[in-house]
Amino acid sequence: MAETLTNQSSSALTLYSTTVSDVGYVRSNNQDSSFAGRHLAAICDGMGGHAGGDTASTIAIRSLAHIEHDDTVDDIETVATMMESSVLAAHDAIVGKAKHERSLSGMGTTVTAVSLVQNHWILAHIGDSRAYLLRGGRLIRVTKDHSYVQHLIDTGRITETEAKNHPQRNVVMRVLGDFDIDPRPDISIRVAMPGDRWLLCSDGLCGVLEDSTLQEVLSTITDPEDCAQKLVAMALKAGSTDNVTAVIADATVPLDPSQNAHTPVPLAGGAVSSTLENLADIIDEPVATAPALEADEGSPAQRAAALAQKEHSEPDDVAAPRVAQPSSQREQGADEELTMPTTGEIPVVQKKDGNLTADPHDPEVARAIKTQQREKVVKARKHHTRKRVSIITIIVVVLVALAGCGFGAWRWSQSQYYLGEANGSVAIYQGVPTNLFGLSLSHPVAQTDITIDSLPNNWREQLSNTTYSSYDAAENHAAVIRQQVEDLKLAQKTPSGQKFGGQEQSASPSASATPSSTPSATASAKASGAANQ
């Protein structure tokens, strides 16, 4: 995060912003989304197909919109953190939706947003949309494109002029969405000055207009809406093949602070304007659609674009300007605020005069429909919560059961013993001769005086093959091995044909240590010989 400057102007500044967004002459739908409020201005350029770009940019604006409502938070660092976390939340929401709806796979969006807090600008940016600041007649490009051509410029491979026509100029290297890319935005904080003017725009505008042109228009056209209209129209006339969106945000000193309640209603442009009610609910105040582009509708390009877009739209799909109220202020029975259920779901209401009606246009039926829909939402949320709790409970039970089984297995392993090698001698080990995820389940508890070198090779190989249920059993077996080793040594020293212990002994060790002999097998042979005696 950029270092915060501490100087402040003496008067409290307010933000006045507006936006204009146009689908352009080539695209059939607008994938840009913009927001212009009293505390927040933002532009998001969606990508990922006909539906994906719309959805991604809409999600991003919705995720940021609460900052417009949280105007009571006047701490600069707090709002900066909120903006960063809101962008990351938008990324998670986009990824989650893309995973649930395969048709949206690969969607994403840029984000460039600015907020005015305590006479400081807080800017969040990721992608190749841009933010320009006009201060004192001088235009400053505040953001840096997270694009491939910008990387080529930074490394000196191409110039700014060459980047305008580079075949990969639309390739972004950082963006929100269904990609394995770092989603953290650049956050910068700077002191706001009276007269500051911001231009937030998609690459459909800044990709075709020179910075000198932007500076001239921003400096000469004082009315924010007229300025936005002019810039979008110029970009289209300059040959932009993309959606074109501009947000103009001015820092002003209010003549009468008591007039803040009469400031313009926040505006939503582009894809997000199709869901005004959601935005109104988020910021808990009215939201209006952004003004349409006042372009020359008689130009050949405009007429061709209108015909192409009409083919992809419904006959009655007319983008009329409108204002959406938040749910707390919507008129009961306003048809446009209701999602009409099917005929079988419309409740039958008994009116005060005793008559029954199921007319969805009746105010009482409309209220009943809204109540019914809210109850469904609450029921669905409760069902979802119960489902999540059940899943979490099952996971916890399984983990506890696995932990119990693991602990039980470990306790059992520590009740076993076996003979093994340690420091060149036979040792008694507690546990079982195995490893679990690199963790040994045994350790030596006693060292014997039996050297490994004194044992035949086949004894060494099979030494740890047998486990015992007690330490005494393992110790007894070690004593048997010790006796067998001594008998083997004595048999090897006895001359051929000499009597030993009432039996004729052979100097060959084969009778007591054949290649297939083991300590246990030899012990059995010894017990059998003693019985014969």
XYZ file of C-alpha atoms in Angstrom:
533
model
C 0.000 0.000 0.000
C 1.308 3.406 -0.920
C 2.469 5.727 1.800
C -0.388 7.927 2.993
C 0.158 11.646 2.667
C -0.856 13.664 5.694
C -1.634 17.093 4.291
C -5.297 17.954 4.034
C -7.108 20.853 2.552
C -8.884 23.058 5.041
C -12.417 22.391 3.733
C -14.197 19.047 3.617
C -14.515 17.937 -0.003
C -17.416 16.049 -1.524
C -17.518 13.748 -4.525
C -19.753 14.441 -7.496
C -19.629 11.730 -10.145
C -21.442 10.553 -13.246
C -20.999 7.826 -15.845
C -21.844 7.013 -19.440
C -21.497 3.506 -20.884
C -22.200 2.384 -24.434
C -22.154 -1.042 -26.071
C -20.332 0.388 -29.095
C -20.646 -0.356 -32.813
C -19.272 -3.910 -32.840
C -20.288 -5.813 -29.697
C -23.807 -7.199 -29.274
C -23.845 -6.687 -25.498
C -22.201 -4.436 -22.934
C -19.758 -6.278 -20.639
C -18.615 -3.086 -18.872
C -20.155 -2.087 -15.542
C -19.782 1.289 -13.860
C -20.914 3.038 -10.697
C -20.949 6.747 -9.889
C -21.898 7.715 -6.339
C -21.143 10.299 -3.653
C -18.433 8.216 -1.971
C -17.419 5.694 -4.633
C -16.758 5.711 -8.382
C -15.810 2.521 -10.205
C -15.351 0.953 -13.649
C -15.168 -2.808 -14.335
C -14.450 -4.215 -17.795
C -15.741 -7.798 -18.036
C -14.385 -10.560 -20.232
C -15.255 -14.166 -20.955
C -17.990 -14.396 -23.556
C -21.499 -13.075 -24.027
C -22.679 -13.909 -20.491
C -19.416 -14.266 -18.579
C -18.150 -10.707 -18.909
C -21.527 -9.249 -17.902
C -21.669 -11.456 -14.828
C -18.091 -10.860 -13.693
C -18.233 -7.057 -13.927
C -21.648 -7.000 -12.227
C -20.350 -9.117 -9.327
C -17.372 -6.766 -8.894
C -19.517 -3.611 -8.736
C -21.902 -5.252 -6.255
C -18.970 -6.271 -4.076
C -17.658 -2.680 -3.977
C -21.023 -0.900 -3.702
C -21.277 -1.178 0.091
C -18.488 1.409 0.337
C -21.009 3.963 -0.945
C -23.260 3.082 1.990
C -20.486 2.889 4.600
C -19.939 6.646 4.569
C -19.896 6.707 8.360
C -16.473 5.065 8.245
C -14.125 8.026 8.045
C -10.815 6.274 8.730
C -8.595 6.261 5.657
C -6.759 3.018 6.400
C -10.021 1.257 7.257
C -11.638 2.194 3.946
C -8.474 1.234 2.053
C -8.588 -2.183 3.686
C -12.310 -2.448 2.878
C -11.646 -1.712 -0.785
C -8.928 -4.346 -1.008
C -11.003 -6.987 0.784
C -14.030 -6.140 -1.410
C -11.998 -6.753 -4.566
C -10.746 -10.074 -3.193
C -14.303 -11.012 -2.219
C -15.421 -10.272 -5.777
C -12.679 -12.566 -7.065
C -13.855 -15.405 -4.802
C -17.474 -14.879 -5.887
C -16.548 -14.925 -9.580
C -14.486 -18.099 -9.199
C -17.252 -19.760 -7.195
C -19.935 -18.921 -9.753
C -17.748 -20.100 -12.636
C -17.261 -23.463 -10.913
C -21.015 -23.930 -10.420
C -21.939 -22.800 -13.941
C -19.685 -24.329 -16.582
C -20.940 -21.888 -19.224
C -19.268 -19.068 -17.257
C -15.875 -20.781 -17.086
C -13.042 -18.382 -17.883
C -14.920 -15.184 -17.049
C -13.146 -12.272 -15.397
C -13.108 -8.509 -14.979
C -10.866 -5.540 -14.362
C -11.507 -3.213 -11.429
C -10.603 0.446 -11.081
C -12.314 2.232 -8.194
C -11.756 5.471 -6.275
C -13.241 6.677 -2.996
C -13.042 10.037 -1.225
C -12.418 9.765 2.525
C -11.267 12.570 4.841
C -10.017 14.642 1.874
C -7.947 11.687 0.640
C -8.329 9.641 -2.523
C -8.177 5.867 -2.090
C -7.645 4.021 -5.365
C -7.942 0.272 -6.009
C -6.819 -1.081 -9.363
C -6.289 -4.397 -11.160
C -6.344 -5.033 -14.911
C -6.028 -2.689 -17.883
C -8.827 -0.207 -17.209
C -7.350 3.159 -16.288
C -7.656 6.040 -13.849
C -6.522 9.545 -14.840
C -6.336 12.522 -12.471
C -6.642 16.058 -13.814
C -5.116 18.504 -11.311
C -4.284 22.093 -12.079
C -4.771 21.528 -15.812
C -2.226 18.669 -15.823
C -3.307 15.110 -16.613
C -1.736 12.348 -14.513
C -2.131 8.693 -15.440
C -2.380 7.219 -11.954
C -2.782 3.523 -12.739
C -0.436 1.124 -14.479
C -1.874 -1.470 -16.851
C -1.496 -5.071 -15.714
C -1.119 -6.157 -19.340
C 1.366 -7.952 -21.539
C 2.114 -4.891 -23.678
C 2.803 -2.823 -20.542
C 5.313 -5.495 -19.527
C 6.942 -5.136 -22.950
C 7.035 -1.359 -22.495
C 8.548 -1.653 -19.013
C 11.265 -3.979 -20.302
C 12.059 -1.651 -23.221
C 10.967 -4.052 -25.957
C 8.328 -1.775 -27.475
C 7.304 1.879 -27.228
C 3.995 3.380 -26.108
C 3.159 4.090 -29.745
C 3.865 0.502 -30.795
C 1.704 -0.764 -27.949
C -1.383 0.900 -29.470
C -1.372 -1.555 -32.398
C 0.323 -4.568 -30.800
C -1.553 -7.821 -31.643
C -1.544 -8.843 -27.951
C -2.584 -5.478 -26.532
C -5.721 -7.014 -24.972
C -3.852 -9.705 -23.013
C -4.030 -8.951 -19.285
C -1.609 -10.459 -16.776
C -3.565 -9.648 -13.612
C -7.346 -9.632 -13.396
C -10.172 -10.849 -11.199
C -11.710 -14.104 -12.294
C -11.488 -17.776 -13.085
C -7.722 -17.731 -13.703
C -4.608 -18.746 -11.791
C -3.572 -15.101 -11.382
C -2.791 -12.965 -8.333
C -6.106 -11.156 -7.577
C -4.731 -8.611 -5.111
C -5.327 -5.051 -6.354
C -2.902 -2.152 -6.265
C -3.984 0.221 -3.470
C -2.798 3.844 -3.406
C -3.692 6.795 -1.196
C -3.140 10.454 -2.017
C -4.301 13.836 -0.750
C -7.388 15.243 -2.482
C -7.410 18.846 -3.679
C -10.392 21.050 -4.589
C -10.963 20.874 -8.336
C -9.503 17.369 -8.738
C -11.169 15.542 -11.598
C -10.926 11.782 -12.131
C -11.528 9.868 -15.335
C -12.052 6.141 -14.871
C -12.430 4.353 -18.201
C -12.343 0.990 -19.919
C -9.752 0.247 -22.583
C -12.434 0.806 -25.201
C -11.876 4.517 -24.524
C -8.234 4.948 -23.497
C -7.144 2.420 -26.128
C -8.101 4.753 -28.990
C -7.829 8.287 -27.560
C -4.481 9.922 -26.888
C -3.689 11.300 -23.432
C -3.452 14.785 -24.925
C -7.028 14.457 -26.209
C -8.229 13.280 -22.793
C -6.524 16.234 -21.120
C -8.095 18.736 -23.499
C -11.645 17.383 -23.068
C -11.354 17.031 -19.282
C -9.999 20.573 -18.999
C -12.424 22.347 -21.289
C -15.802 20.708 -20.575
C -16.730 21.558 -17.006
C -20.055 19.709 -16.737
C -19.233 16.073 -15.713
C -22.039 14.465 -17.738
C -21.258 16.481 -20.855
C -17.599 15.543 -20.433
C -18.388 11.827 -20.160
C -20.735 12.020 -23.159
C -18.063 13.725 -25.238
C -15.323 11.221 -24.382
C -17.453 8.144 -25.134
C -18.686 9.621 -28.407
C -15.143 10.528 -29.461
C -13.879 7.016 -28.700
C -16.581 5.462 -30.880
C -15.900 7.890 -33.728
C -12.176 7.113 -33.398
C -12.934 3.483 -34.251
C -13.216 1.724 -30.908
C -14.372 -1.870 -31.417
C -15.093 -2.491 -27.740
C -17.651 -1.363 -25.193
C -16.847 2.190 -24.113
C -17.369 3.439 -20.554
C -16.312 6.629 -18.792
C -16.774 7.723 -15.177
C -16.109 11.356 -14.284
C -15.633 12.152 -10.582
C -15.017 15.699 -9.305
C -13.890 16.866 -5.875
C -15.854 19.973 -4.898
C -16.307 22.171 -1.851
C -20.045 22.280 -1.000
C -21.413 25.816 -0.648
C -23.968 24.603 1.881
C -23.205 21.317 3.726
C -26.909 21.004 4.589
C -27.641 20.463 0.891
C -25.881 17.070 0.861
C -29.244 15.325 1.081
C -30.168 16.823 -2.314
C -27.101 15.556 -4.163
C -27.700 13.416 -7.267
C -28.785 9.799 -6.991
C -25.961 7.259 -7.563
C -25.797 5.974 -11.144
C -25.160 2.486 -12.512
C -24.037 1.960 -16.093
C -23.485 -1.006 -18.374
C -24.242 -4.602 -17.377
C -24.855 -3.877 -13.691
C -27.690 -1.476 -14.538
C -29.931 -4.461 -15.346
C -30.050 -5.336 -11.635
C -30.627 -1.936 -10.037
C -32.719 -3.358 -7.182
C -29.763 -5.371 -5.913
C -27.551 -2.275 -5.844
C -30.280 -0.231 -4.164
C -30.566 -2.874 -1.436
C -26.786 -2.953 -0.925
C -26.398 0.811 -0.463
C -29.895 1.201 1.038
C -30.795 4.173 -1.143
C -32.171 4.787 -4.638
C -30.014 3.999 -7.683
C -30.656 5.215 -11.233
C -29.501 3.995 -14.619
C -26.761 6.059 -16.207
C -27.778 8.411 -19.020
C -27.624 6.904 -22.498
C -25.073 8.097 -25.008
C -26.342 11.090 -26.977
C -24.595 10.137 -30.197
C -25.425 10.884 -33.810
C -27.989 8.169 -34.470
C -28.048 9.040 -38.154
C -24.447 7.982 -38.832
C -23.989 4.790 -40.911
C -21.987 3.092 -38.156
C -24.619 3.905 -35.558
C -27.443 2.566 -37.734
C -25.516 -0.635 -38.495
C -24.796 -1.156 -34.804
C -28.430 -0.560 -33.893
C -29.588 -3.172 -36.424
C -27.028 -5.731 -35.237
C -27.941 -5.210 -31.593
C -31.657 -5.406 -32.340
C -31.148 -8.919 -33.720
C -29.796 -10.037 -30.348
C -32.471 -8.364 -28.228
C -36.099 -9.070 -27.419
C -38.745 -7.051 -29.286
C -39.770 -5.170 -26.157
C -36.302 -4.947 -24.671
C -35.958 -1.181 -24.409
C -33.390 0.239 -22.003
C -35.550 2.985 -20.544
C -34.066 5.145 -17.780
C -35.385 4.194 -14.376
C -34.766 4.542 -10.651
C -34.817 1.586 -8.251
C -35.705 2.047 -4.597
C -34.225 -0.116 -1.820
C -36.493 -2.809 -0.403
C -37.098 -0.719 2.711
C -38.640 2.050 0.585
C -40.262 0.274 -2.350
C -43.956 0.828 -2.779
C -46.000 -2.157 -1.765
C -47.567 -3.508 -4.919
C -45.142 -1.928 -7.417
C -45.235 -4.458 -10.249
C -41.711 -3.801 -11.420
C -40.284 -4.674 -8.006
C -41.907 -8.134 -7.917
C -40.764 -11.389 -9.429
C -44.106 -12.732 -10.601
C -44.682 -16.334 -9.600
C -46.431 -18.871 -11.776
C -50.260 -18.890 -11.733
C -50.387 -21.859 -9.372
C -48.213 -19.989 -6.842
C -50.224 -16.759 -6.664
C -51.871 -16.603 -3.232
C -55.633 -16.102 -2.936
C -56.350 -13.075 -0.743
C -59.657 -12.273 0.956
C -60.255 -8.532 0.758
C -62.008 -6.422 3.374
C -65.270 -6.596 1.460
C -65.174 -10.401 1.702
C -64.307 -11.004 -1.945
C -61.494 -13.404 -2.879
C -58.923 -12.358 -5.450
C -55.748 -13.765 -7.015
C -55.064 -10.781 -9.280
C -51.283 -10.142 -9.049
C -51.894 -6.466 -9.831
C -54.022 -6.024 -6.724
C -51.935 -4.295 -4.022
C -52.953 -6.791 -1.333
C -52.085 -9.752 -3.553
C -48.800 -8.079 -4.467
C -47.949 -7.743 -0.772
C -48.870 -11.396 -0.236
C -46.637 -12.417 -3.135
C -43.709 -10.465 -1.700
C -44.273 -12.007 1.749
C -44.470 -15.445 0.168
C -41.228 -14.909 -1.713
C -39.421 -13.639 1.371
C -40.580 -16.675 3.319
C -39.192 -18.895 0.566
C -35.860 -17.098 0.751
C -35.732 -17.470 4.541
C -36.690 -21.137 4.249
C -34.018 -21.739 1.630
C -31.405 -20.034 3.783
C -32.374 -22.120 6.808
C -32.218 -25.285 4.716
C -28.802 -24.275 3.418
C -27.610 -23.536 6.956
C -28.892 -26.869 8.256
C -27.211 -28.650 5.372
C -23.903 -26.944 6.097
C -24.168 -27.740 9.803
C -24.914 -31.389 8.989
C -21.941 -31.631 6.669
C -19.643 -29.994 9.209
C -20.936 -32.329 11.939
C -20.312 -35.397 9.774
C -16.813 -34.196 8.954
C -16.043 -33.609 12.636
C -17.398 -37.053 13.594
C -15.328 -38.738 10.880
C -12.203 -36.867 11.928
C -12.766 -37.782 15.584
C -13.340 -41.430 14.616
C -10.179 -41.485 12.524
C -8.245 -39.854 15.348
C -9.640 -42.439 17.796
C -8.729 -45.314 15.506
C -5.266 -43.894 14.994
C -4.733 -43.450 18.715
C -6.038 -46.987 19.401
C -3.703 -48.442 16.780
C -0.790 -46.553 18.252
C -1.632 -47.749 21.780
C -1.808 -51.331 20.540
C 1.514 -51.019 18.726
C 3.167 -49.857 21.951
C 2.037 -53.078 23.698
C 4.083 -55.172 21.234
C 7.787 -56.076 21.361
C 10.280 -57.579 18.934
C 13.992 -58.231 18.577
C 16.053 -56.105 16.266
C 19.474 -54.621 15.677
C 20.857 -51.616 17.530
C 24.494 -50.512 17.669
C 25.728 -53.891 16.365
C 23.883 -55.967 18.947
C 20.500 -57.585 19.405
C 18.098 -55.200 21.153
C 14.552 -55.483 22.468
C 12.243 -52.992 20.759
C 8.885 -51.720 21.999
C 6.311 -51.257 19.199
C 6.030 -52.756 15.746
C 8.745 -52.741 13.063
C 7.122 -50.244 10.679
C 6.864 -46.528 9.855
C 3.668 -44.483 9.437
C 4.054 -41.335 7.309
C 7.761 -41.313 8.180
C 7.102 -41.754 11.911
C 8.664 -44.872 13.466
C 6.248 -46.898 15.610
C 9.010 -48.540 17.672
C 12.029 -47.721 19.823
C 14.696 -49.819 21.624
C 14.092 -50.376 25.335
C 16.881 -52.849 26.199
C 20.248 -53.879 24.738
C 21.491 -57.487 24.954
C 25.056 -58.837 24.882
C 24.360 -60.815 21.709
C 26.356 -59.363 18.851
C 24.880 -59.342 15.395
C 28.113 -60.755 13.924
C 27.667 -63.915 15.991
C 24.364 -64.735 14.288
C 24.083 -66.654 10.994
C 22.911 -64.509 8.082
C 19.472 -66.123 7.891
C 18.938 -65.382 11.598
C 19.755 -61.708 11.067
C 17.308 -61.416 8.174
C 14.448 -62.920 10.162
C 15.272 -61.424 13.543
C 12.412 -58.849 13.583
C 9.793 -60.987 11.846
C 8.149 -62.050 15.097
C 6.430 -59.756 17.591
C 5.607 -60.557 21.201
C 2.776 -59.402 23.391
C 5.014 -58.647 26.390
C 8.496 -57.583 27.235
C 9.150 -60.842 29.149
C 8.316 -62.928 26.081
C 10.774 -60.938 23.987
C 13.427 -61.221 26.710
C 12.904 -65.023 26.929
C 13.352 -65.346 23.186
C 16.560 -63.322 23.417
C 17.771 -65.787 26.066
C 16.985 -68.715 23.735
C 18.984 -67.057 20.942
C 21.866 -66.454 23.336
C 21.894 -70.169 24.302
C 21.675 -71.249 20.671
C 24.614 -69.039 19.741
C 26.676 -70.595 22.537
C 25.689 -74.124 21.472
C 26.594 -73.296 17.890
C 30.024 -72.049 18.928
C 30.592 -75.143 21.073
C 29.512 -77.478 18.256
C 31.963 -75.790 15.906
C 34.827 -76.322 18.418
C 34.021 -80.068 19.190
C 36.177 -82.620 17.171
C 34.365 -84.909 14.713
C 32.801 -88.019 16.318
C 33.268 -86.820 19.944
C 30.510 -87.583 22.428
C 28.837 -84.551 23.975
C 26.073 -84.772 26.424
C 25.488 -88.479 25.643
C 25.106 -87.758 21.894
C 27.576 -88.053 19.062
C 28.363 -84.550 17.789
C 29.529 -83.552 14.371
C 32.035 -80.795 13.762
C 29.864 -79.548 10.933
C 27.444 -76.736 12.010
C 24.770 -77.996 9.666
C 23.000 -79.915 12.392
C 22.348 -76.794 14.410
C 22.466 -73.979 11.863
C 21.276 -75.048 8.485
C 20.621 -72.339 5.918
C 16.913 -72.523 6.638
C 17.335 -72.483 10.398
C 15.993 -69.631 12.456
C 16.319 -68.931 16.177
C 12.838 -70.345 16.659
C 13.511 -73.437 14.529
C 16.755 -74.142 16.383
C 14.987 -73.781 19.707
C 12.450 -76.367 18.600
C 15.228 -78.739 17.486
C 16.978 -78.328 20.817
C 13.790 -79.066 22.744
C 13.260 -82.209 20.618
C 16.822 -83.433 21.243
C 16.425 -82.939 24.982
C 13.253 -85.042 24.919
C 15.063 -87.868 23.079
C 17.779 -87.890 25.733
